[in-house]
Structure formats: structure tokens, C-alpha cells
Coordinates of C-alpha atoms and ligand atoms in Angstrom, one line a residue:
M1 CA 86.3 128.6 76.3
S2 CA 86.7 130.0 79.9
K3 CA 87.1 127.6 82.7
K4 CA 84.1 127.0 84.9
K5 CA 85.1 127.9 88.5
V6 CA 84.3 125.3 91.3
I7 CA 84.7 124.9 95.0
I8 CA 85.2 121.2 96.2
D9 CA 83.6 120.8 99.5
C10 CA 84.7 117.5 100.9
D11 CA 85.7 115.1 103.7
P12 CA 89.0 113.5 102.5
G13 CA 88.6 110.6 102.5
I14 CA 89.8 108.2 100.0
D15 CA 87.3 108.6 97.2
D16 CA 87.2 112.4 97.9
S17 CA 91.0 112.4 97.2
L18 CA 90.5 110.6 93.9
A19 CA 87.7 113.1 93.0
I20 CA 90.1 116.0 93.7
M21 CA 92.7 114.3 91.4
L22 CA 90.2 114.1 88.6
A23 CA 89.2 117.8 89.1
L24 CA 92.8 118.9 89.0
K25 CA 93.3 117.0 85.8
S26 CA 90.4 118.5 84.1
P27 CA 91.1 121.6 82.0
E28 CA 87.4 122.6 81.8
I29 CA 87.4 123.7 85.3
E30 CA 89.4 126.0 87.7
V31 CA 89.4 124.6 91.3
M32 CA 89.1 127.9 93.3
A33 CA 89.5 126.1 96.7
I34 CA 89.0 122.9 98.7
T35 CA 86.8 123.3 101.6
I36 CA 86.9 120.7 104.3
V37 CA 83.9 119.5 106.3
C38 CA 83.6 116.9 109.1
G39 CA 82.6 113.5 107.6
N40 CA 84.8 110.6 106.8
S41 CA 87.5 112.3 108.7
P42 CA 87.5 115.0 111.4
V43 CA 88.3 118.4 109.8
S44 CA 91.9 118.6 110.9
M45 CA 92.7 115.2 109.4
G46 CA 90.7 116.2 106.3
F47 CA 92.8 119.3 106.0
S48 CA 95.9 117.2 106.3
N49 CA 94.8 114.7 103.7
A50 CA 93.8 117.4 101.3
K51 CA 97.3 118.8 101.5
K52 CA 98.9 115.4 100.8
V53 CA 96.7 115.1 97.7
L54 CA 97.6 118.5 96.5
K55 CA 101.3 117.9 97.2
F56 CA 101.2 114.8 95.2
M57 CA 99.4 116.6 92.3
N58 CA 102.0 119.4 92.6
R59 CA 99.1 121.8 93.3
L60 CA 99.8 123.3 96.7
D61 CA 98.8 126.7 95.1
I62 CA 95.2 125.8 95.7
P63 CA 93.8 127.2 99.0
I64 CA 92.3 124.8 101.6
Y65 CA 89.8 126.1 104.1
I66 CA 88.8 124.3 107.2
G67 CA 85.0 124.0 107.8
E68 CA 82.5 122.8 110.4
P69 CA 84.0 120.3 112.9
S70 CA 80.7 118.7 113.7
P71 CA 77.1 118.4 112.3
I72 CA 74.6 121.0 113.0
K73 CA 72.6 119.0 115.6
K74 CA 73.5 115.3 115.4
K75 CA 76.5 113.9 117.3
Y76 CA 79.5 113.5 114.8
V77 CA 80.1 110.1 113.7
N78 CA 83.2 109.7 111.4
A79 CA 83.8 106.9 108.8
L80 CA 87.4 106.0 109.7
D81 CA 86.3 102.4 109.8
T82 CA 86.0 102.8 106.0
H83 CA 88.8 105.1 105.2
G84 CA 91.5 104.0 107.8
E85 CA 92.8 105.6 110.9
D86 CA 94.6 108.3 108.9
G87 CA 91.4 108.9 106.7
L88 CA 93.5 108.1 103.6
G89 CA 93.6 104.2 103.6
E90 CA 96.3 104.0 106.2
S91 CA 98.8 104.9 103.6
F92 CA 100.3 107.1 106.3
L93 CA 101.8 109.6 103.8
P94 CA 104.2 112.3 105.1
E95 CA 102.5 115.3 106.6
V96 CA 102.6 118.5 104.6
D97 CA 103.4 121.4 106.8
G98 CA 101.9 124.9 106.6
F99 CA 99.2 126.3 104.5
E100 CA 97.0 127.1 107.3
N101 CA 94.3 129.7 106.3
S102 CA 93.1 132.2 108.9
M103 CA 89.7 132.2 107.1
D104 CA 87.2 129.4 107.7
A105 CA 85.4 127.6 104.9
V106 CA 82.1 129.1 105.5
S107 CA 83.5 132.6 105.4
Y108 CA 85.4 131.7 102.3
M109 CA 82.3 130.4 100.6
Q110 CA 80.3 133.6 101.5
E111 CA 83.0 135.8 100.1
A112 CA 83.8 133.7 97.0
L113 CA 80.2 133.0 95.9
K114 CA 79.1 136.6 96.0
K115 CA 82.3 137.8 94.1
E116 CA 82.0 135.5 91.1
K117 CA 80.0 132.9 89.3
C118 CA 81.2 129.6 90.9
S119 CA 79.8 126.1 91.3
V120 CA 80.0 123.8 94.4
I121 CA 80.7 120.1 94.1
A122 CA 79.8 118.7 97.5
L123 CA 81.4 115.4 98.3
G124 CA 80.8 115.2 102.1
P125 CA 78.1 116.0 104.6
M126 CA 76.4 119.4 103.8
T127 CA 77.3 121.1 107.1
N128 CA 79.3 123.8 105.6
L129 CA 76.5 124.5 103.1
A130 CA 73.9 124.5 105.8
R131 CA 76.0 127.1 108.0
L132 CA 76.3 129.2 104.9
I133 CA 72.6 129.3 104.4
E134 CA 72.1 130.3 108.1
R135 CA 74.7 133.0 107.8
D136 CA 74.0 134.4 104.3
I137 CA 71.3 132.7 102.2
D138 CA 72.0 135.0 99.3
A139 CA 75.6 133.7 99.2
F140 CA 74.2 130.1 99.0
L141 CA 71.6 131.1 96.3
S142 CA 74.7 132.6 94.3
I143 CA 75.9 129.1 93.7
D144 CA 76.0 128.5 90.1
E145 CA 75.4 124.7 90.0
L146 CA 75.3 122.6 93.1
V147 CA 76.2 118.9 92.6
S148 CA 76.1 116.7 95.6
M149 CA 77.4 113.2 96.0
G150 CA 74.8 111.9 98.4
G151 CA 71.5 110.2 99.0
S152 CA 70.0 107.3 97.4
F153 CA 66.8 106.8 95.3
K154 CA 66.2 102.9 95.2
S155 CA 69.6 101.6 96.2
H156 CA 70.1 100.4 99.7
G157 CA 71.9 102.7 102.3
N158 CA 75.5 102.3 103.2
C159 CA 75.3 103.3 106.9
S160 CA 71.7 102.4 107.5
P161 CA 69.1 100.3 105.6
V162 CA 67.9 103.5 103.8
A163 CA 70.6 106.3 104.3
E164 CA 73.7 107.2 102.5
Y165 CA 76.6 108.4 104.8
N166 CA 76.9 112.1 103.7
Y167 CA 73.2 112.8 104.3
W168 CA 73.0 110.3 107.4
C169 CA 76.2 112.0 109.1
D170 CA 74.4 115.4 109.1
P171 CA 70.6 114.9 108.1
D172 CA 69.6 118.4 109.3
A173 CA 72.2 120.1 107.1
A174 CA 71.1 118.0 104.1
A175 CA 67.5 118.7 104.9
L176 CA 68.0 122.5 105.2
V177 CA 69.9 122.5 101.9
Y178 CA 67.3 120.6 100.0
K179 CA 64.4 122.8 101.6
T180 CA 66.2 126.0 100.8
V181 CA 66.7 124.8 97.2
Y182 CA 63.0 123.9 97.0
D183 CA 61.8 127.3 98.6
N184 CA 63.9 129.2 96.0
H185 CA 62.8 127.3 93.0
S186 CA 66.4 126.0 92.4
L187 CA 67.9 122.5 91.7
I188 CA 70.5 120.3 93.2
H189 CA 72.1 117.5 91.2
M190 CA 71.9 114.4 93.4
V191 CA 74.6 111.8 92.5
G192 CA 73.6 109.0 94.9
L193 CA 74.3 105.5 95.6
D194 CA 72.1 104.4 92.7
V195 CA 74.8 105.6 90.2
T196 CA 77.9 105.6 92.4
R197 CA 77.7 101.8 93.3
K198 CA 78.2 101.1 89.5
I199 CA 81.6 102.7 89.7
V200 CA 83.8 100.0 91.1
L201 CA 87.6 100.4 90.9
T202 CA 88.6 96.7 90.4
P203 CA 92.2 95.3 90.8
T204 CA 92.2 95.0 86.9
L205 CA 91.4 98.7 86.4
L206 CA 93.9 99.6 89.1
E207 CA 96.6 97.6 87.5
Y208 CA 95.8 99.1 84.1
M209 CA 96.2 102.6 85.7
N210 CA 99.6 101.4 87.2
R211 CA 100.8 100.1 83.7
L212 CA 99.8 103.4 82.1
N213 CA 101.5 105.6 84.8
P214 CA 103.2 103.8 87.6
E215 CA 103.6 107.0 89.7
V216 CA 99.8 107.5 89.7
G217 CA 99.0 103.9 89.9
D218 CA 101.3 103.5 93.0
F219 CA 99.7 106.5 94.7
V220 CA 96.1 105.2 94.0
K221 CA 97.1 101.7 95.1
R222 CA 98.5 103.1 98.4
I223 CA 95.3 105.1 99.2
T224 CA 92.9 102.4 98.2
K225 CA 94.2 99.1 99.5
F226 CA 92.5 99.6 102.8
Y227 CA 89.2 100.4 100.9
F228 CA 89.6 97.1 98.9
D229 CA 89.8 95.1 102.1
F230 CA 86.7 97.0 103.6
H231 CA 84.6 96.3 100.5
W232 CA 85.5 92.6 100.5
E233 CA 84.8 92.4 104.2
W234 CA 81.5 94.2 104.3
E235 CA 79.9 93.8 100.7
H236 CA 82.0 90.9 99.3
I237 CA 83.0 93.1 96.5
I238 CA 86.5 92.6 94.7
G239 CA 87.3 96.3 94.4
C240 CA 86.0 99.5 95.8
V241 CA 83.1 101.7 95.1
I242 CA 84.6 105.2 94.4
N243 CA 81.6 107.5 94.8
D244 CA 83.0 111.0 94.8
P245 CA 84.8 110.9 91.4
L246 CA 81.5 110.1 89.6
A247 CA 80.1 113.5 91.0
V248 CA 83.1 115.4 89.5
A249 CA 82.9 113.5 86.3
Y250 CA 79.1 114.3 86.1
Y251 CA 79.8 118.0 86.7
L252 CA 82.4 117.9 83.9
D253 CA 80.2 115.9 81.4
R254 CA 76.5 115.5 82.0
E255 CA 76.3 112.6 79.7
V256 CA 78.2 110.5 82.4
C257 CA 74.9 110.1 84.2
S258 CA 71.2 110.3 83.4
G259 CA 68.2 110.7 85.7
F260 CA 65.1 112.6 86.3
S261 CA 63.8 115.7 88.1
S262 CA 61.8 115.2 91.3
F263 CA 61.0 116.7 94.7
V264 CA 63.3 115.3 97.3
Q265 CA 63.1 115.8 101.1
I266 CA 65.7 114.5 103.6
E267 CA 64.3 112.7 106.7
T268 CA 65.9 113.9 110.0
L269 CA 64.4 111.8 112.7
G270 CA 64.2 108.2 113.8
I271 CA 65.2 105.1 112.2
S272 CA 65.1 106.5 108.6
E273 CA 67.3 109.7 109.5
G274 CA 69.3 110.8 106.5
Q275 CA 67.1 109.0 104.0
S276 CA 66.6 111.0 100.7
V277 CA 62.9 110.6 100.0
V278 CA 62.6 110.8 96.3
D279 CA 59.0 111.6 95.1
S280 CA 59.6 110.1 91.7
M281 CA 55.8 109.4 91.3
N282 CA 54.9 113.1 92.2
F283 CA 52.5 112.0 95.0
Y284 CA 53.0 115.2 96.8
K285 CA 52.5 117.4 93.8
K286 CA 55.6 119.5 94.7
E287 CA 57.9 121.3 92.4
A288 CA 61.1 119.4 91.6
N289 CA 64.1 120.6 93.6
A290 CA 66.5 117.8 92.5
K291 CA 67.8 116.2 89.4
V292 CA 68.2 112.6 90.6
L293 CA 70.8 110.6 88.8
N294 CA 69.9 106.9 88.5
E295 CA 71.8 105.7 85.4
A296 CA 75.6 105.8 84.8
D297 CA 77.6 105.3 81.5
C298 CA 80.5 103.4 83.1
E299 CA 82.6 103.2 80.1
R300 CA 82.3 107.0 79.7
F301 CA 83.3 107.6 83.3
W302 CA 86.3 105.2 83.2
T303 CA 87.6 106.6 80.0
M304 CA 87.6 110.1 81.6
F305 CA 89.0 109.0 84.9
I306 CA 91.7 106.8 83.6
S307 CA 92.8 109.0 80.7
R308 CA 93.0 112.1 82.9
L309 CA 94.6 110.6 86.0
T310 CA 97.2 108.7 84.0
G311 CA 97.7 111.4 81.3
T312 CA 96.7 108.8 78.5
S313 CA 94.9 110.0 75.4
P314 CA 91.3 108.4 75.6
D315 CA 91.9 106.9 72.1
K316 CA 95.0 105.0 73.5
L317 CA 92.9 103.2 76.2
D318 CA 92.7 100.2 73.8
I319 CA 91.8 97.6 76.4
L320 CA 89.4 99.5 78.6
K321 CA 86.2 98.1 77.1
E322 CA 87.4 94.6 77.9
I323 CA 88.2 95.3 81.5
I324 CA 85.3 97.4 82.8
Ligands
LIG401 O1 78.4 107.5 101.1 C1 79.7 107.7 100.3 C2 80.1 109.1 100.6 O2 80.3 109.3 102.0 C3 81.3 109.5 99.9 O3 81.4 110.9 99.6 C4 82.4 109.1 100.9 O4 83.7 109.9 100.8 C5 81.7 109.6 102.2 O5 81.9 111.1 102.3
LIG402 CA1 83.3 112.2 100.5

């Protein structure tokens, strides 16, 4: 079966990095490129971190394109408090020189999406996608499937009482994407906090990964230690929520999450800016523009994530059921 082509639009970022690792270890897909957007890290740092991950994965053949350095309207607010001053958990991995691309991310998306059938897995704020809509809506509408880690249906926000960071960081971009999808009778897969909060990398799961593959385990430990500390301090969680890998896993295997179709609009103003308003009861009688995921099969996810990152056959993960 031919590989499905994907562009990973991200803001690495600790969990973005884990998501990239999963994608690169998944034979069903061909990662055409990594496009960087301002978010967790400023784009220059995101570019640097993407190179560090691709170097670890021995995949520096994959092009990285630098995207929008700031949201389309709102003042840029990074999330380095969560991801560390280097955006990679203060692992301070050695810089990887070179690999600058003359083309910017939006130009790359515009060219690539019109050339061949390709999906986009969006793991950061939607600024690059919004600029693509503004520049060439046909290119945006050529996206085969659009999966977004972002938003929240009933789960509380992670950077305001009601908003998830990716949509809060650039609410105008998210609003334009969802409106464009609605206006064109299309669909976006919203992998929000309702499902990602169920995916907690615990010390035991991390140690299991380390036992199965010490090299991978050490790398994951190095980039997640800071994230573990952050989660204990802010949410008294022992472990860390790894949001982005779930969006990749869902793209690979739709059984990983389940949900419902609904009209969704993103609030752009005031105290609720960035909130994904999910009309699950169809009050507004509007056509669904989103598949909202609200249930996750954690065992299915962890089987995929751990087996693929460590290179262990799923049927050899004999203790996984006991530790998730
Ligand atoms: O709210 C979580 C999301 O925001 C994740 O994608 C994380 O990497 C940050 O981008
Ligand atoms: Ca992200």
C-alpha cells in the first residue's frame, strides 16, 4: 500500500518532538517536511529543535521550513515556561548546523499541497495555515486531511479557564481555519485536551521505554524531565501530558480516538479568546466542520507509541497493560 504523505506543522516543543519521532517510525506515512510555526518556541528555536530531533532520528534528509514568527494579530506569547528555555526541556542538546531552507513554510505548503495529495498534521498554533488561506485558499483546500492538536470540548483550558494553548496563542488564525473549513463544507479533526489529557507519560512508562531501548529512553528522559517538573508544579501530575503524539497516532489509526461531528467556532475576543466553542447539541443548526475527538483508547495509543519508538514488536510489550 502506498505511503500517505504528510506535512507536520509544529512548534517544537517537547511533545511536538515526541510526535515527530512517532511519525518517523511509522511506515504508513511519508513525512514530506516539517514546517515550523511560532508557538511553544520562537520559530528560530523551533527550527533548531526540529534539527536536533531529526539528527537523533538520523533523518536529516527531511526538509524543515521556517514559518510565521508571530500570530496574525495577537501579540506573540511563547510557552517556554512549559518547555524550558531551549524549548526542549532544557536538555541543551548540541546545535545542528546548516539545513537552512531559502523557502519559507507557507510558500512550501502552497507549492507542495497543489502538487500532490498530502495531509497536514498541525501540532502548533495555526498561523502558517491561516497565512496559506490568505495567500492561496485553493492550496489550503487541497489538503487531503487536516488533523489539529488543539482546542477543548469539555476539558478545562491550559492557558486560560477555557482555551487550549495552540488556539489561544493565535485565536484569529484558528478562527480563520475553522471558518474556511466550514465555508467550504470540509472537515478538521480536532484532537483536543479532552483526549490528550488522558495520555500521560508516567515515570513507569518512561522507565519501560528505557528498558526496551536505552538510547531512545535516554533521549526521551532528557527532553521530558523539565516537563515532568512543570506538570507536578502546576497540575500535581506525576508524569507529563504528551498532547501532540496523540494527534499523529490518530492520523495513523482512527481507532485510537473516537468522537462526534459538530460545528465548531473559535472565539477571538475577550476573556474567552481561543476557546473552541463546540456546538455538540446543534443549537445553531450549522453544518459540522469538525470531527471532535473526546474518547481515547489509551492502551492502543501506548502500544503504538512505545512499540514504534523503541522498535519493540507490539506482541512483546508483555507488561504494558499493567503499567498504563
Ligand atoms: O496545548 C498543548 C499544545 O500546545 C501542544 O501542541 C503543545 O506542544 C503546545 O503547542
Ligand atoms: Ca505543539
